[in-house]
Tab-separated table of C-alpha atoms in Angstrom:
chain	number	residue	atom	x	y	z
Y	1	UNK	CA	72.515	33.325	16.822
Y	2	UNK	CA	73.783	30.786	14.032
Y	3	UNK	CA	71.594	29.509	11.676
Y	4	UNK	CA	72.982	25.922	12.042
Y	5	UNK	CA	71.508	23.428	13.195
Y	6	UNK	CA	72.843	22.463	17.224
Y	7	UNK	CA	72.017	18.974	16.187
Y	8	UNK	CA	72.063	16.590	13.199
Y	9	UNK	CA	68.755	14.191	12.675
Y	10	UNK	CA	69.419	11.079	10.579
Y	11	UNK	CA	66.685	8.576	9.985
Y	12	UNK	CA	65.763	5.608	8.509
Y	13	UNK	CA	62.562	3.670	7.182
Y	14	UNK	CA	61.611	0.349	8.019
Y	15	UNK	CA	58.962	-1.507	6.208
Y	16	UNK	CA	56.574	-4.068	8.852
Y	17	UNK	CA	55.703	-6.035	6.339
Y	18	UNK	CA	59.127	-6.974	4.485
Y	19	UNK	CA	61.446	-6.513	7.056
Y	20	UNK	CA	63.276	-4.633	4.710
Y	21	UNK	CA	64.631	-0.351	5.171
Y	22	UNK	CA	65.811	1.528	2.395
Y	23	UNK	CA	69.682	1.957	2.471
Y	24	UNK	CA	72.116	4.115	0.349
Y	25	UNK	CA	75.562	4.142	-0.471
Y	26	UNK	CA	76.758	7.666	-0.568
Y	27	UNK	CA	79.531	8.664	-3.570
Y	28	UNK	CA	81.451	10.314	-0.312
Y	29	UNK	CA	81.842	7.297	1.731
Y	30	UNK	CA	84.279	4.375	1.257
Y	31	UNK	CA	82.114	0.913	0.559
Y	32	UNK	CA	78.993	1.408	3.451
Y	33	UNK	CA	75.935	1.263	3.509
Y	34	UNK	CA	73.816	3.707	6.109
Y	35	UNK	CA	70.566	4.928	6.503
Y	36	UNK	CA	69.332	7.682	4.390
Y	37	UNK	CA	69.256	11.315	6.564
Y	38	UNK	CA	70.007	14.735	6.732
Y	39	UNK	CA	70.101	17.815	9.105
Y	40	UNK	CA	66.862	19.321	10.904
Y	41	UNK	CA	65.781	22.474	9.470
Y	42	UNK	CA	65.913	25.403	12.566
Y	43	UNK	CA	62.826	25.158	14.387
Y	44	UNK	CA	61.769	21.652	12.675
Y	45	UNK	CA	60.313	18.193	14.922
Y	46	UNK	CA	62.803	15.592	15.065
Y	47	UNK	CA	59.799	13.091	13.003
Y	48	UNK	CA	59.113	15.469	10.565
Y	49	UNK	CA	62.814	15.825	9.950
Y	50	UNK	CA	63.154	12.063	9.207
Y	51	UNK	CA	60.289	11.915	6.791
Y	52	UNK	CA	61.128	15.027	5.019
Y	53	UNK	CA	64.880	13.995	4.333
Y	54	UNK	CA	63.617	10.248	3.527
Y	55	UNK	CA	61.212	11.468	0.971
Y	56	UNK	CA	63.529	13.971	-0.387
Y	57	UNK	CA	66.954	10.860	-0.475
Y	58	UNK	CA	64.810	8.150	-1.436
Y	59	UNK	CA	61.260	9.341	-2.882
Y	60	UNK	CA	60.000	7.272	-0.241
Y	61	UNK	CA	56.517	8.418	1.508
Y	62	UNK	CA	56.284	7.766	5.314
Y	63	UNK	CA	55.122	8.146	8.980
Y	64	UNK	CA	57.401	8.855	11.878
Y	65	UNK	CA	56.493	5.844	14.478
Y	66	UNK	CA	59.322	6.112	17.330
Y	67	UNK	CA	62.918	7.108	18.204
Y	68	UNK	CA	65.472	4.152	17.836
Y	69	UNK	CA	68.875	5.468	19.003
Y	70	UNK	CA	70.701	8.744	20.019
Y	71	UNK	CA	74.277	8.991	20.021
Y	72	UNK	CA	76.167	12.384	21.030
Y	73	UNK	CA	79.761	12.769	19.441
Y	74	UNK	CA	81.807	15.720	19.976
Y	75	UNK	CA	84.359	17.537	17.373
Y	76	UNK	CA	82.922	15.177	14.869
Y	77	UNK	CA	84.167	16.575	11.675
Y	78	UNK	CA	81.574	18.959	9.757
Y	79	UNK	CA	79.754	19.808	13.374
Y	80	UNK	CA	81.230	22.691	13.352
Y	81	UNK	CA	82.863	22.768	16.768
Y	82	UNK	CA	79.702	21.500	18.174
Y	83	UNK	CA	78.956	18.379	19.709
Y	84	UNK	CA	76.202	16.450	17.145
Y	85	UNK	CA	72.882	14.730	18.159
Y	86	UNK	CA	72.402	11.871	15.263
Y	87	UNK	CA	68.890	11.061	16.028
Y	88	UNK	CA	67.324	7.398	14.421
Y	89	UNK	CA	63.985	7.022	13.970
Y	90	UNK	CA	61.502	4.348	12.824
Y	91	UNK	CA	59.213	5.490	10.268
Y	92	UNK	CA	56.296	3.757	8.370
Y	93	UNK	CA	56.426	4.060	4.659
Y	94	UNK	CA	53.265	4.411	2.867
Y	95	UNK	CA	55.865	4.249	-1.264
Y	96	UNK	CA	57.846	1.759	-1.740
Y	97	UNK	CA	59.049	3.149	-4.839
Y	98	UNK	CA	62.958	4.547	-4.853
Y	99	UNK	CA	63.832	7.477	-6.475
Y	100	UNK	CA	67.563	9.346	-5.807
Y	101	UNK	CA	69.835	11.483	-6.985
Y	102	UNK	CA	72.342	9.662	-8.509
Y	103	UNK	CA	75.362	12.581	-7.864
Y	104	UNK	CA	74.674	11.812	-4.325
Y	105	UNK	CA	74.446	8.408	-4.322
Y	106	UNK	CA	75.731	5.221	-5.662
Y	107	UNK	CA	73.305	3.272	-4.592
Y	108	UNK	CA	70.081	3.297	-2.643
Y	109	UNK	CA	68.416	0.004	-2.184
Y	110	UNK	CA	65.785	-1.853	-0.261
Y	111	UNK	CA	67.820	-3.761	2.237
Y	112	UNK	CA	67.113	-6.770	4.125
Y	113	UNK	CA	67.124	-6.169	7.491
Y	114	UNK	CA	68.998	-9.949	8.568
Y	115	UNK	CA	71.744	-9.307	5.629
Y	116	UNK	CA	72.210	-5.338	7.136
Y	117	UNK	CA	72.709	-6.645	10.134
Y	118	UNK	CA	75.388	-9.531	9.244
Y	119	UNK	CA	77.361	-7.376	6.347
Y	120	UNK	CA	80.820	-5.912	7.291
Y	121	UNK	CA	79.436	-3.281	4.601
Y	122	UNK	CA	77.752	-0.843	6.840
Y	123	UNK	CA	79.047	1.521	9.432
Y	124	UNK	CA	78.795	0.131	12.979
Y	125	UNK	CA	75.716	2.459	14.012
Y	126	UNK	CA	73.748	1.260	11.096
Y	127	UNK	CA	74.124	-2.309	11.505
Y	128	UNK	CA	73.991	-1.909	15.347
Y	129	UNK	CA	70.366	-0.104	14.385
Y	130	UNK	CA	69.761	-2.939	11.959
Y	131	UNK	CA	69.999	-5.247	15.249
Y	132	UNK	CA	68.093	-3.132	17.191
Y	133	UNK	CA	65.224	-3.582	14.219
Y	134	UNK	CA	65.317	-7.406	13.523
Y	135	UNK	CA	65.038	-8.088	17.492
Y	136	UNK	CA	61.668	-5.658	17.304
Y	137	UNK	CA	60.466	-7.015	14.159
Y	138	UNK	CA	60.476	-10.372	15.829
Y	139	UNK	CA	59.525	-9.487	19.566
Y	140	UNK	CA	57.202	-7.010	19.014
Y	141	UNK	CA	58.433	-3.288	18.665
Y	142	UNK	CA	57.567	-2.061	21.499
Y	143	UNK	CA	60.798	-3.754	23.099
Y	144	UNK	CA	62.967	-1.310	20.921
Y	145	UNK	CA	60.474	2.446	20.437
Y	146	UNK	CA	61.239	6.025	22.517
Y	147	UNK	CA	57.751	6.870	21.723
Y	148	UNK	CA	56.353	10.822	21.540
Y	149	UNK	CA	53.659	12.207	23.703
Y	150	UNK	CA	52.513	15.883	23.564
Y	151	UNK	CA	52.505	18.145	26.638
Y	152	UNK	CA	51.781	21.988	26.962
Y	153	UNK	CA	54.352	24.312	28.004
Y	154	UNK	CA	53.535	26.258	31.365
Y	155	UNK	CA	54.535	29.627	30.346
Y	156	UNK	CA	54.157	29.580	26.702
Y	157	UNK	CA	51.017	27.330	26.028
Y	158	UNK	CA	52.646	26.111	23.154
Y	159	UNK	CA	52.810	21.694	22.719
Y	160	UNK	CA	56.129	20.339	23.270
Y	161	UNK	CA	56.942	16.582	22.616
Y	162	UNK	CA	58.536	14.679	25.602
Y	163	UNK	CA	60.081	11.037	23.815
Y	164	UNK	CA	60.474	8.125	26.410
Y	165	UNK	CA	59.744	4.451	26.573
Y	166	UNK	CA	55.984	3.569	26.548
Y	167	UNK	CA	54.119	4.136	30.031
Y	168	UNK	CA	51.464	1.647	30.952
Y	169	UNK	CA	47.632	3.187	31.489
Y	170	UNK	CA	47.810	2.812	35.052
Y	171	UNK	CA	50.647	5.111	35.408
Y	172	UNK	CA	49.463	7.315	32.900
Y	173	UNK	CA	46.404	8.185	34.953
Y	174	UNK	CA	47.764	8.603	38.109
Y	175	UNK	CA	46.349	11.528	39.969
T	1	UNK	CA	80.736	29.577	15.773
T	2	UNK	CA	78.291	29.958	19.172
T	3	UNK	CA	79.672	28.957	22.506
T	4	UNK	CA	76.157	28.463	23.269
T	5	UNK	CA	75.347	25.177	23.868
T	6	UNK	CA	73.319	23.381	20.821
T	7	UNK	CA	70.446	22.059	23.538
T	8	UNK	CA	69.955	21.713	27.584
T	9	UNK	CA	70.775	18.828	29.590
T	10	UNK	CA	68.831	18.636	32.525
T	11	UNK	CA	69.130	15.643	34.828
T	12	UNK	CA	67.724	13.718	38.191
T	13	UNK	CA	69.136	11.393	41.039
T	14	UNK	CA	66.900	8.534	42.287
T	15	UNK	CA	67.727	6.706	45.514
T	16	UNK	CA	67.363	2.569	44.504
T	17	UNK	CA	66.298	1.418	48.323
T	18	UNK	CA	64.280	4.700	49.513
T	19	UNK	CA	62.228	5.061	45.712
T	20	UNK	CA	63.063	9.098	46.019
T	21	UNK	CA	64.683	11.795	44.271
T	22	UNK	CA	66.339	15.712	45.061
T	23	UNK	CA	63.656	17.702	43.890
T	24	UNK	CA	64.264	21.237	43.940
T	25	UNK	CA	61.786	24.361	44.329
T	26	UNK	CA	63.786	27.441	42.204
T	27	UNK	CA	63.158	31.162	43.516
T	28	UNK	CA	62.358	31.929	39.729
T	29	UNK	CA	59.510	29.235	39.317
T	30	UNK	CA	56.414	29.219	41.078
T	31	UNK	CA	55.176	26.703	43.394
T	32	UNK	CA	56.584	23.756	41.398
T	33	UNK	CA	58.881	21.385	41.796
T	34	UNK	CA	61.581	20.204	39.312
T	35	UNK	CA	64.652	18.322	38.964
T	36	UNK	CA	68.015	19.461	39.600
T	37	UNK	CA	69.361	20.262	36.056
T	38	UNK	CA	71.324	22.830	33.792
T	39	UNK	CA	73.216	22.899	30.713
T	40	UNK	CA	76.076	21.459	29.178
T	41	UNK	CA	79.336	22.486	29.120
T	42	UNK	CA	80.603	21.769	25.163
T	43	UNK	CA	82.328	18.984	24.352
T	44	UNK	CA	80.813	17.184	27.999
T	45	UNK	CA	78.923	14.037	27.660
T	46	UNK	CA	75.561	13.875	28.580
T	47	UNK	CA	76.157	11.709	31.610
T	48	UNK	CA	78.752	13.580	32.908
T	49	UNK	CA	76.894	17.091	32.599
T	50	UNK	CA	73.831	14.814	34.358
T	51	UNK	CA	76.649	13.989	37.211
T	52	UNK	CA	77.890	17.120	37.622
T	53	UNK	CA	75.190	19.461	37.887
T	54	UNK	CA	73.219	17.337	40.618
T	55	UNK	CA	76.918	17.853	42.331
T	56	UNK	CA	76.711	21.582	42.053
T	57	UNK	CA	73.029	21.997	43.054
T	58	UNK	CA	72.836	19.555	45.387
T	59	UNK	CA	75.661	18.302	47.013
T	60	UNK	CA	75.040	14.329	46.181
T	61	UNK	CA	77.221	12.746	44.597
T	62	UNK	CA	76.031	10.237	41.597
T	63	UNK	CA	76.618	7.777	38.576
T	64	UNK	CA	75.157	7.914	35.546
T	65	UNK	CA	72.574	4.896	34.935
T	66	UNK	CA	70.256	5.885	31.463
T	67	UNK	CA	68.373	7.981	30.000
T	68	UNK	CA	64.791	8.507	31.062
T	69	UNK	CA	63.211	11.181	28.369
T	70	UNK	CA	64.202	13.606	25.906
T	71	UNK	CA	62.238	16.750	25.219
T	72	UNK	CA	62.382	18.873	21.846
T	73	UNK	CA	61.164	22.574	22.357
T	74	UNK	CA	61.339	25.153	19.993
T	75	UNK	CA	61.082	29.044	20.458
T	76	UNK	CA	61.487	28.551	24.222
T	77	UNK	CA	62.421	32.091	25.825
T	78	UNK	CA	65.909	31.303	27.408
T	79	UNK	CA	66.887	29.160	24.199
T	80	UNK	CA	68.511	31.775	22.261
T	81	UNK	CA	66.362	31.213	18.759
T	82	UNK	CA	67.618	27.181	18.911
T	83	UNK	CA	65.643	24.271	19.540
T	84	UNK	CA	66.639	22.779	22.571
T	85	UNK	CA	66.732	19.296	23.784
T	86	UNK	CA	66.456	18.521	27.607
T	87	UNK	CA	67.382	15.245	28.506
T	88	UNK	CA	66.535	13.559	31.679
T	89	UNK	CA	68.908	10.764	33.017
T	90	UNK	CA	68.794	8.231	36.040
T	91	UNK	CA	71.442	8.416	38.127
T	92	UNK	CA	72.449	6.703	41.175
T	93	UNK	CA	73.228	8.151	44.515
T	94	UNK	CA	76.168	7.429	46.696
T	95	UNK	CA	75.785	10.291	48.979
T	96	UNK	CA	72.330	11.544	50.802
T	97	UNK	CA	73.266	14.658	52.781
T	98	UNK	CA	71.484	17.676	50.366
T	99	UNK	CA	73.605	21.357	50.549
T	100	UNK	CA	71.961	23.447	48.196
T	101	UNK	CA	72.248	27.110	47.185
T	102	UNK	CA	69.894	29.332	48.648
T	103	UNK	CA	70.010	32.042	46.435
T	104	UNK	CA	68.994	30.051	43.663
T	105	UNK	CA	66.553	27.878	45.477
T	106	UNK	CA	63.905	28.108	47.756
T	107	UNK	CA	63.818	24.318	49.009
T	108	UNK	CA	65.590	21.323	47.969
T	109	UNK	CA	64.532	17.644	48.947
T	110	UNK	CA	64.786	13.669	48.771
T	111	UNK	CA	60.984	13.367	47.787
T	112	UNK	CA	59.011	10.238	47.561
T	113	UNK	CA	58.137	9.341	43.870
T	114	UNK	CA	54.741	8.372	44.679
T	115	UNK	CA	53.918	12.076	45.925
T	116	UNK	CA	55.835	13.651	42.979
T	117	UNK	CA	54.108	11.617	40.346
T	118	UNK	CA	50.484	13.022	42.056
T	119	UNK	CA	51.256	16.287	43.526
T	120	UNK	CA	49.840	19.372	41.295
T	121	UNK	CA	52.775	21.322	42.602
T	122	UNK	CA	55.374	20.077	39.580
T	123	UNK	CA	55.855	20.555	36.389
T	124	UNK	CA	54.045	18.492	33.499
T	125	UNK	CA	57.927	16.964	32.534
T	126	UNK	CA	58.153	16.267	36.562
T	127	UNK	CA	55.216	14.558	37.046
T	128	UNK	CA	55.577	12.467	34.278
T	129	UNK	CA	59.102	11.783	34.742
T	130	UNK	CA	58.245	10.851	38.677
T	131	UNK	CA	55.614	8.045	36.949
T	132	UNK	CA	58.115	6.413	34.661
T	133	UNK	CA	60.446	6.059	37.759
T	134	UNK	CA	58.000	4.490	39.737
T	135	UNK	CA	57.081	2.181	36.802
T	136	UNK	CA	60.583	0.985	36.697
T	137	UNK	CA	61.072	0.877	40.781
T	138	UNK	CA	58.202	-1.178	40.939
T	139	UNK	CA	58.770	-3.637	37.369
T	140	UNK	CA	62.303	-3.198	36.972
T	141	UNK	CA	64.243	-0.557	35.637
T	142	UNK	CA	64.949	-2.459	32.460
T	143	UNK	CA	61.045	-1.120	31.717
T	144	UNK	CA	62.130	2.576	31.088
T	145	UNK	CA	66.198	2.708	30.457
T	146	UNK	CA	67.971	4.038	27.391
T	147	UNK	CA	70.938	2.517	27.920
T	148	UNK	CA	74.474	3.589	26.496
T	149	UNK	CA	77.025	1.621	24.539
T	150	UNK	CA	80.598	2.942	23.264
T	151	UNK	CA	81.374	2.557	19.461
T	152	UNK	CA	84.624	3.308	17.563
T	153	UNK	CA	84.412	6.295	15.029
T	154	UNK	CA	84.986	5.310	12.129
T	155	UNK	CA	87.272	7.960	10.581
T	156	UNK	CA	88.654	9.213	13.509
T	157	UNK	CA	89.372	6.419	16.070
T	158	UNK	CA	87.677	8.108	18.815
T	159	UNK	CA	84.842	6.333	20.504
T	160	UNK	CA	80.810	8.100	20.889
T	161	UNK	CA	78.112	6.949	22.756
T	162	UNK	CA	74.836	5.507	21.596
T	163	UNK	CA	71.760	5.037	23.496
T	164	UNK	CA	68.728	3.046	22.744
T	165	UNK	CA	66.908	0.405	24.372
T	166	UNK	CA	68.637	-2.751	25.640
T	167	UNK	CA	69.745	-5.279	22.913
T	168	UNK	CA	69.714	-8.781	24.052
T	169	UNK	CA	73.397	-10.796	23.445
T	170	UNK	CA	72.402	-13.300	20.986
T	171	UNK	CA	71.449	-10.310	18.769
T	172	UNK	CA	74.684	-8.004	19.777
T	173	UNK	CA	77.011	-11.015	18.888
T	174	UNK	CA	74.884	-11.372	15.547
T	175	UNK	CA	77.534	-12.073	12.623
């Protein structure tokens, strides 16, 4: 089988106490900001995906928290003929310090979350995201996160991680 | 590159006045229930593959409402070396009469959500599925939907579908 990747996982970081993410401005696109990211390695969890590619784009240190947003887009170019999952997810950073490869990037900068939102200067899914973020940060996240929970497989025993909006106790229990 | 498909879509139906779903018992599974499912074709949307296989295996005819749960899984045997995501949507019926295959499966049926979510007789993704629906039948669906929204590309002009939880207006309209 191909060693790419069926899907693409982007990612972002979002500070609770700031209400700020960390936001780059890539050499290869024209004048927008977007959130830093990169493809899953074969085999990898979508979380550990976003913190390894944030740490690795921005120096930044963090915990996956929740998915944010899936979108699906077909024949997007660079996908290879396949159709792409971009996967955003809200992580906790630990480092606030920014460290990136300039070749890459122009920029990388600790946004404000209000201004990311407002600015013509980002693509539409990042300031759609950045929307998504200021309502939680306000109303509590748990109106915006696709939390994980583990289950094992039946044949293979292994964990797998089933993401879906928070499930009260009640429910949870239910026998 | 692979005409295999990048990750699984598999999908459900659930009935708004009668709080059930087509649950269907595969010859190849035993003694559990699951959701009428399969994969995508490429280039499909996720809805549409959703709408179309609960067609195929079941007769009913549906819309496409949200997504309920996405599932990661690596090394599963059928998966062809990928990691494959299964998604789970809620869709809504406009037809009741059930015509299934019965090669393929042993029994297919409209069951009641409360017996799914406590029966030991489905699988963990089932069950667990089965107690988010009857969350949202009981609070409001608006408790467990990942909603969709259409966004332009913007190199190519084409538009792609993202889904996260619901935004509120005032924050949509932000400018």
């Amino acid at each position: 089988p191909s060693r790419l990747p069926g899907y693409a996982t982007h990612q972002l970081g979002v500070a609770g106490e700031s209400h700020r993410v960390p936001c780059e401005h890539r050499a290869s696109t024209v004048n927008a900001w977007k959130f830093p990211g990169g493809l899953s390695n074969p085999g990898e969890d979508i979380g550990d995906t976003a913190v390894r590619e944030v740490f690795e784009e921005t120096g930044i240190k963090s915990e996956f928290k929740s998915i944010l947003s899936i979108r699906q887009q077909h024949q997007h170019p660079g996908a290879f003929g396949k159709s792409d999952m971009y996967i955003i997810c809200r992580l906790e950073p630990s480092s606030f310090n920014i460290n990136f490869c300039q070749q890459e990037c122009l920029r990388c900068e600790w946004m404000d979350l209000d201004e990311l939102a407002r600015t013509k200067h980002a693509t539409p899914i990042t300031s759609n995201v950045a929307k998504l973020l200021l309502y939680g940060y306000r109303e509590g996240f748990d109106k915006i996160d696709i939390t994980m929970r583990e289950f094992p497989a039946v044949y293979t025993g292994r964990f797998y991680k089933l993401y879906h909006r928070e499930l009260p106790k009640s429910y949870r229990n239910m026998t």
